[in-house]
Amino acid sequence: MAMETTLIILKPDAVQRGLMGTVLARFEAKGLTVVGGKFQMVPKALAEKHYAEHAGKPFYDGLIQFVTSSPVLVLAIRGVNAIAVCRTLIGATNGQKADPGTIRGDFGMSGGYNLIHGSDSPESAERELALWFNDGELVDYEPTRQAWVYDPSDL
Ligand code: DAT
Ligand code: MG
């Protein structure tokens, strides 16, 4: 099984609703490791690069407006199969359809204001981490608790 790093963004609605700590706590409690973080406004050009695959879709202009409207918390999160594990924790795109127990299912009521972004594949994670973090900004370390998170055969 592969140790992976994924790009997570707590979007403007998560920040404005005071849910940063609650959401981050879920990743920590799961046993995932934060290896990078920054709190920032999103330049329009960066938002457009990040969401390039959605350019031209009906919700695209609103999406760019939303994600650039207020600060976000950008995180790099690491763990075994972290990309898929984080997508499972996040839940379906629309909060009204997302399963209870997921972040969007528990805290969201919207398809656009859906609290959080998570990379959807290893290729996306690599592209997005390079977009949001500069060389040297991710911190390689092994939390001491890791020995109690994984069975040695998981690693
Ligand atoms: P996800 O964030 O679950 O990977 P996505 O990649 O399909 O979803 O879309 C990116 C974002 O675009 C999504 O988080 C919110 C917005 N979005 C997608 N579909 C939408 C829709 N039908 N109406 C409004 N916003 C939408
Ligand atoms: Mg997506």
PDB file of C-alpha atoms and ligand atoms in Angstrom:
ATOM      1  CA  MET A   1       0.000   0.000   0.000  1.00  0.00           C
ATOM      2  CA  ALA A   2       1.247   3.434  -0.879  1.00  0.00           C
ATOM      3  CA  MET A   3       1.974   6.367   1.369  1.00  0.00           C
ATOM      4  CA  GLU A   4       0.313   9.274  -0.450  1.00  0.00           C
ATOM      5  CA  THR A   5      -0.027  13.025   0.002  1.00  0.00           C
ATOM      6  CA  THR A   6      -3.221  14.814  -1.021  1.00  0.00           C
ATOM      7  CA  LEU A   7      -4.238  18.445  -1.406  1.00  0.00           C
ATOM      8  CA  ILE A   8      -7.086  19.538   0.841  1.00  0.00           C
ATOM      9  CA  ILE A   9      -8.622  23.024   0.828  1.00  0.00           C
ATOM     10  CA  LEU A  10     -11.027  24.228   3.511  1.00  0.00           C
ATOM     11  CA  LYS A  11     -13.064  26.573   1.360  1.00  0.00           C
ATOM     12  CA  PRO A  12     -14.362  30.055   2.253  1.00  0.00           C
ATOM     13  CA  ASP A  13     -17.639  28.729   3.700  1.00  0.00           C
ATOM     14  CA  ALA A  14     -15.765  26.393   6.091  1.00  0.00           C
ATOM     15  CA  VAL A  15     -13.596  29.294   7.261  1.00  0.00           C
ATOM     16  CA  GLN A  16     -16.492  31.763   7.593  1.00  0.00           C
ATOM     17  CA  ARG A  17     -18.677  29.217   9.407  1.00  0.00           C
ATOM     18  CA  GLY A  18     -15.955  28.526  11.954  1.00  0.00           C
ATOM     19  CA  LEU A  19     -15.584  24.894  10.917  1.00  0.00           C
ATOM     20  CA  MET A  20     -11.823  24.777  10.281  1.00  0.00           C
ATOM     21  CA  GLY A  21     -11.020  23.116  13.595  1.00  0.00           C
ATOM     22  CA  THR A  22     -13.918  20.675  13.403  1.00  0.00           C
ATOM     23  CA  VAL A  23     -12.981  19.549   9.910  1.00  0.00           C
ATOM     24  CA  LEU A  24      -9.243  19.371  10.560  1.00  0.00           C
ATOM     25  CA  ALA A  25      -9.933  17.337  13.704  1.00  0.00           C
ATOM     26  CA  ARG A  26     -11.549  14.631  11.583  1.00  0.00           C
ATOM     27  CA  PHE A  27      -8.413  14.169   9.492  1.00  0.00           C
ATOM     28  CA  GLU A  28      -6.223  14.110  12.586  1.00  0.00           C
ATOM     29  CA  ALA A  29      -8.506  11.701  14.430  1.00  0.00           C
ATOM     30  CA  LYS A  30      -8.536   9.397  11.407  1.00  0.00           C
ATOM     31  CA  GLY A  31      -4.773   8.994  11.743  1.00  0.00           C
ATOM     32  CA  LEU A  32      -3.733  11.167   8.799  1.00  0.00           C
ATOM     33  CA  THR A  33      -0.787  13.535   9.067  1.00  0.00           C
ATOM     34  CA  VAL A  34      -0.688  17.234   8.152  1.00  0.00           C
ATOM     35  CA  VAL A  35       2.570  17.858   6.274  1.00  0.00           C
ATOM     36  CA  GLY A  36       1.809  21.338   4.932  1.00  0.00           C
ATOM     37  CA  GLY A  37      -0.527  24.249   5.530  1.00  0.00           C
ATOM     38  CA  LYS A  38      -1.196  27.854   4.607  1.00  0.00           C
ATOM     39  CA  PHE A  39      -4.039  30.312   5.195  1.00  0.00           C
ATOM     40  CA  GLN A  40      -4.548  32.672   2.308  1.00  0.00           C
ATOM     41  CA  MET A  41      -6.725  34.505  -0.150  1.00  0.00           C
ATOM     42  CA  VAL A  42      -6.761  32.719  -3.506  1.00  0.00           C
ATOM     43  CA  PRO A  43      -5.549  34.729  -6.503  1.00  0.00           C
ATOM     44  CA  LYS A  44      -8.024  34.444  -9.405  1.00  0.00           C
ATOM     45  CA  ALA A  45      -5.335  32.979 -11.712  1.00  0.00           C
ATOM     46  CA  LEU A  46      -4.597  30.225  -9.189  1.00  0.00           C
ATOM     47  CA  ALA A  47      -8.307  29.412  -8.782  1.00  0.00           C
ATOM     48  CA  GLU A  48      -8.626  29.179 -12.569  1.00  0.00           C
ATOM     49  CA  LYS A  49      -5.639  26.815 -12.833  1.00  0.00           C
ATOM     50  CA  HIS A  50      -6.892  24.676  -9.967  1.00  0.00           C
ATOM     51  CA  TYR A  51     -10.369  24.329 -11.497  1.00  0.00           C
ATOM     52  CA  ALA A  52      -9.251  24.296 -15.166  1.00  0.00           C
ATOM     53  CA  GLU A  53     -11.105  21.026 -15.845  1.00  0.00           C
ATOM     54  CA  HIS A  54     -14.408  22.800 -15.079  1.00  0.00           C
ATOM     55  CA  ALA A  55     -13.893  25.848 -17.340  1.00  0.00           C
ATOM     56  CA  GLY A  56     -16.985  26.475 -19.435  1.00  0.00           C
ATOM     57  CA  LYS A  57     -19.385  24.583 -17.160  1.00  0.00           C
ATOM     58  CA  PRO A  58     -22.474  26.457 -15.953  1.00  0.00           C
ATOM     59  CA  PHE A  59     -21.226  26.670 -12.353  1.00  0.00           C
ATOM     60  CA  TYR A  60     -17.643  27.689 -13.249  1.00  0.00           C
ATOM     61  CA  ASP A  61     -17.889  31.484 -12.894  1.00  0.00           C
ATOM     62  CA  GLY A  62     -19.700  31.164  -9.568  1.00  0.00           C
ATOM     63  CA  LEU A  63     -17.126  28.651  -8.366  1.00  0.00           C
ATOM     64  CA  ILE A  64     -14.207  30.991  -9.112  1.00  0.00           C
ATOM     65  CA  GLN A  65     -16.055  33.914  -7.496  1.00  0.00           C
ATOM     66  CA  PHE A  66     -16.793  31.804  -4.387  1.00  0.00           C
ATOM     67  CA  VAL A  67     -13.323  30.394  -3.869  1.00  0.00           C
ATOM     68  CA  THR A  68     -11.655  33.812  -4.286  1.00  0.00           C
ATOM     69  CA  SER A  69     -14.149  35.665  -2.065  1.00  0.00           C
ATOM     70  CA  SER A  70     -12.702  34.979   1.377  1.00  0.00           C
ATOM     71  CA  PRO A  71      -9.685  33.134   2.846  1.00  0.00           C
ATOM     72  CA  VAL A  72      -9.092  29.402   2.582  1.00  0.00           C
ATOM     73  CA  LEU A  73      -6.968  26.961   4.582  1.00  0.00           C
ATOM     74  CA  VAL A  74      -4.786  24.906   2.241  1.00  0.00           C
ATOM     75  CA  LEU A  75      -3.462  21.625   3.631  1.00  0.00           C
ATOM     76  CA  ALA A  76      -1.229  18.797   2.462  1.00  0.00           C
ATOM     77  CA  ILE A  77      -2.315  15.596   4.188  1.00  0.00           C
ATOM     78  CA  ARG A  78      -0.369  12.328   4.182  1.00  0.00           C
ATOM     79  CA  GLY A  79      -1.189   8.721   4.917  1.00  0.00           C
ATOM     80  CA  VAL A  80      -1.527   5.275   3.381  1.00  0.00           C
ATOM     81  CA  ASN A  81      -4.004   5.655   0.501  1.00  0.00           C
ATOM     82  CA  ALA A  82      -4.616   9.211   1.711  1.00  0.00           C
ATOM     83  CA  ILE A  83      -6.131  10.397  -1.579  1.00  0.00           C
ATOM     84  CA  ALA A  84      -9.023   7.933  -1.581  1.00  0.00           C
ATOM     85  CA  VAL A  85      -9.359   7.919   2.215  1.00  0.00           C
ATOM     86  CA  CYS A  86      -9.787  11.706   2.258  1.00  0.00           C
ATOM     87  CA  ARG A  87     -12.355  11.600  -0.558  1.00  0.00           C
ATOM     88  CA  THR A  88     -14.323   9.073   1.499  1.00  0.00           C
ATOM     89  CA  LEU A  89     -14.175  11.320   4.573  1.00  0.00           C
ATOM     90  CA  ILE A  90     -15.271  14.307   2.445  1.00  0.00           C
ATOM     91  CA  GLY A  91     -18.312  12.665   0.843  1.00  0.00           C
ATOM     92  CA  ALA A  92     -20.334  13.393  -2.292  1.00  0.00           C
ATOM     93  CA  THR A  93     -20.097  16.812  -3.953  1.00  0.00           C
ATOM     94  CA  ASN A  94     -23.571  17.994  -2.897  1.00  0.00           C
ATOM     95  CA  GLY A  95     -24.049  18.179   0.864  1.00  0.00           C
ATOM     96  CA  GLN A  96     -27.716  17.260   0.536  1.00  0.00           C
ATOM     97  CA  LYS A  97     -26.748  13.954  -1.065  1.00  0.00           C
ATOM     98  CA  ALA A  98     -23.562  13.207   0.862  1.00  0.00           C
ATOM     99  CA  ASP A  99     -23.769  10.390   3.391  1.00  0.00           C
ATOM    100  CA  PRO A 100     -24.104  11.201   7.088  1.00  0.00           C
ATOM    101  CA  GLY A 101     -20.729  10.800   8.744  1.00  0.00           C
ATOM    102  CA  THR A 102     -18.936  12.512   5.884  1.00  0.00           C
ATOM    103  CA  ILE A 103     -17.802  16.120   6.179  1.00  0.00           C
ATOM    104  CA  ARG A 104     -20.168  17.382   3.501  1.00  0.00           C
ATOM    105  CA  GLY A 105     -22.946  15.080   4.711  1.00  0.00           C
ATOM    106  CA  ASP A 106     -22.682  16.358   8.265  1.00  0.00           C
ATOM    107  CA  PHE A 107     -22.064  20.069   7.666  1.00  0.00           C
ATOM    108  CA  GLY A 108     -23.247  21.005   4.180  1.00  0.00           C
ATOM    109  CA  MET A 109     -26.529  21.767   2.400  1.00  0.00           C
ATOM    110  CA  SER A 110     -25.156  22.934  -0.943  1.00  0.00           C
ATOM    111  CA  GLY A 111     -23.555  21.702  -4.160  1.00  0.00           C
ATOM    112  CA  GLY A 112     -21.418  24.803  -4.609  1.00  0.00           C
ATOM    113  CA  TYR A 113     -20.760  25.854  -1.023  1.00  0.00           C
ATOM    114  CA  ASN A 114     -19.510  22.408  -0.089  1.00  0.00           C
ATOM    115  CA  LEU A 115     -16.837  23.277   2.463  1.00  0.00           C
ATOM    116  CA  ILE A 116     -13.849  21.368   1.209  1.00  0.00           C
ATOM    117  CA  HIS A 117     -11.760  20.272  -1.751  1.00  0.00           C
ATOM    118  CA  GLY A 118      -9.784  17.024  -1.928  1.00  0.00           C
ATOM    119  CA  SER A 119      -7.657  15.714  -4.806  1.00  0.00           C
ATOM    120  CA  ASP A 120      -9.491  12.964  -6.691  1.00  0.00           C
ATOM    121  CA  SER A 121      -6.553  10.864  -8.012  1.00  0.00           C
ATOM    122  CA  PRO A 122      -2.774  10.499  -7.690  1.00  0.00           C
ATOM    123  CA  GLU A 123      -2.372  12.572 -10.882  1.00  0.00           C
ATOM    124  CA  SER A 124      -4.602  15.359  -9.509  1.00  0.00           C
ATOM    125  CA  ALA A 125      -2.812  15.303  -6.167  1.00  0.00           C
ATOM    126  CA  GLU A 126       0.579  15.696  -7.816  1.00  0.00           C
ATOM    127  CA  ARG A 127      -0.643  18.544 -10.033  1.00  0.00           C
ATOM    128  CA  GLU A 128      -2.503  20.339  -7.238  1.00  0.00           C
ATOM    129  CA  LEU A 129       0.258  20.025  -4.624  1.00  0.00           C
ATOM    130  CA  ALA A 130       2.690  21.584  -7.123  1.00  0.00           C
ATOM    131  CA  LEU A 131       0.178  24.377  -7.777  1.00  0.00           C
ATOM    132  CA  TRP A 132      -0.424  25.305  -4.132  1.00  0.00           C
ATOM    133  CA  PHE A 133       2.912  24.535  -2.453  1.00  0.00           C
ATOM    134  CA  ASN A 134       6.427  25.616  -3.383  1.00  0.00           C
ATOM    135  CA  ASP A 135       9.453  23.358  -3.117  1.00  0.00           C
ATOM    136  CA  GLY A 136      10.432  22.926   0.527  1.00  0.00           C
ATOM    137  CA  GLU A 137       7.043  23.917   1.972  1.00  0.00           C
ATOM    138  CA  LEU A 138       5.978  20.341   2.745  1.00  0.00           C
ATOM    139  CA  VAL A 139       7.525  18.949   5.910  1.00  0.00           C
ATOM    140  CA  ASP A 140       8.744  15.359   5.902  1.00  0.00           C
ATOM    141  CA  TYR A 141       8.379  13.884   9.359  1.00  0.00           C
ATOM    142  CA  GLU A 142       6.870  10.847  10.995  1.00  0.00           C
ATOM    143  CA  PRO A 143       4.529  11.568  13.903  1.00  0.00           C
ATOM    144  CA  THR A 144       5.336   9.424  16.930  1.00  0.00           C
ATOM    145  CA  ARG A 145       1.744   8.168  17.024  1.00  0.00           C
ATOM    146  CA  GLN A 146       2.180   6.568  13.593  1.00  0.00           C
ATOM    147  CA  ALA A 147       3.359   3.309  15.174  1.00  0.00           C
ATOM    148  CA  TRP A 148      -0.128   3.018  16.710  1.00  0.00           C
ATOM    149  CA  VAL A 149      -2.067   4.016  13.600  1.00  0.00           C
ATOM    150  CA  TYR A 150      -0.771   1.385  11.171  1.00  0.00           C
ATOM    151  CA  ASP A 151      -0.154  -2.331  11.506  1.00  0.00           C
ATOM    152  CA  PRO A 152       3.426  -2.807  10.234  1.00  0.00           C
ATOM    153  CA  SER A 153       2.043  -4.856   7.344  1.00  0.00           C
ATOM    154  CA  ASP A 154       0.036  -1.801   6.179  1.00  0.00           C
ATOM    155  CA  LEU A 155       3.180   0.149   5.417  1.00  0.00           C
TER     156      LEU A 155
HETATM  157  P1  DAT B   1     -15.634  17.621  -6.034  1.00  0.00           P
HETATM  158  O1  DAT B   1     -15.276  18.888  -5.292  1.00  0.00           O
HETATM  159  O2  DAT B   1     -16.547  16.734  -5.227  1.00  0.00           O
HETATM  160  O3  DAT B   1     -14.428  16.901  -6.580  1.00  0.00           O
HETATM  161  P2  DAT B   1     -16.155  18.454  -8.780  1.00  0.00           P
HETATM  162  O4  DAT B   1     -14.705  18.241  -9.059  1.00  0.00           O
HETATM  163  O5  DAT B   1     -17.138  17.774  -9.683  1.00  0.00           O
HETATM  164  O6  DAT B   1     -16.532  18.057  -7.288  1.00  0.00           O
HETATM  165  O7  DAT B   1     -16.484  20.006  -8.823  1.00  0.00           O
HETATM  166  C1  DAT B   1     -15.585  20.942  -8.269  1.00  0.00           C
HETATM  167  C2  DAT B   1     -16.382  21.950  -7.496  1.00  0.00           C
HETATM  168  O8  DAT B   1     -17.243  22.659  -8.383  1.00  0.00           O
HETATM  169  C3  DAT B   1     -17.305  21.374  -6.434  1.00  0.00           C
HETATM  170  O9  DAT B   1     -16.633  21.100  -5.228  1.00  0.00           O
HETATM  171  C4  DAT B   1     -18.327  22.447  -6.298  1.00  0.00           C
HETATM  172  C5  DAT B   1     -18.473  22.971  -7.721  1.00  0.00           C
HETATM  173  N1  DAT B   1     -19.580  22.286  -8.401  1.00  0.00           N
HETATM  174  C6  DAT B   1     -19.525  21.080  -9.013  1.00  0.00           C
HETATM  175  N2  DAT B   1     -20.722  20.754  -9.511  1.00  0.00           N
HETATM  176  C7  DAT B   1     -21.544  21.788  -9.214  1.00  0.00           C
HETATM  177  C8  DAT B   1     -22.911  22.058  -9.477  1.00  0.00           C
HETATM  178  N3  DAT B   1     -23.686  21.211 -10.150  1.00  0.00           N
HETATM  179  N4  DAT B   1     -23.428  23.221  -9.007  1.00  0.00           N
HETATM  180  C9  DAT B   1     -22.656  24.102  -8.350  1.00  0.00           C
HETATM  181  N5  DAT B   1     -21.360  23.915  -8.080  1.00  0.00           N
HETATM  182  C10 DAT B   1     -20.802  22.766  -8.502  1.00  0.00           C
HETATM  183 MG    MG B   2     -13.074  17.457  -8.079  1.00  0.00          MG
END
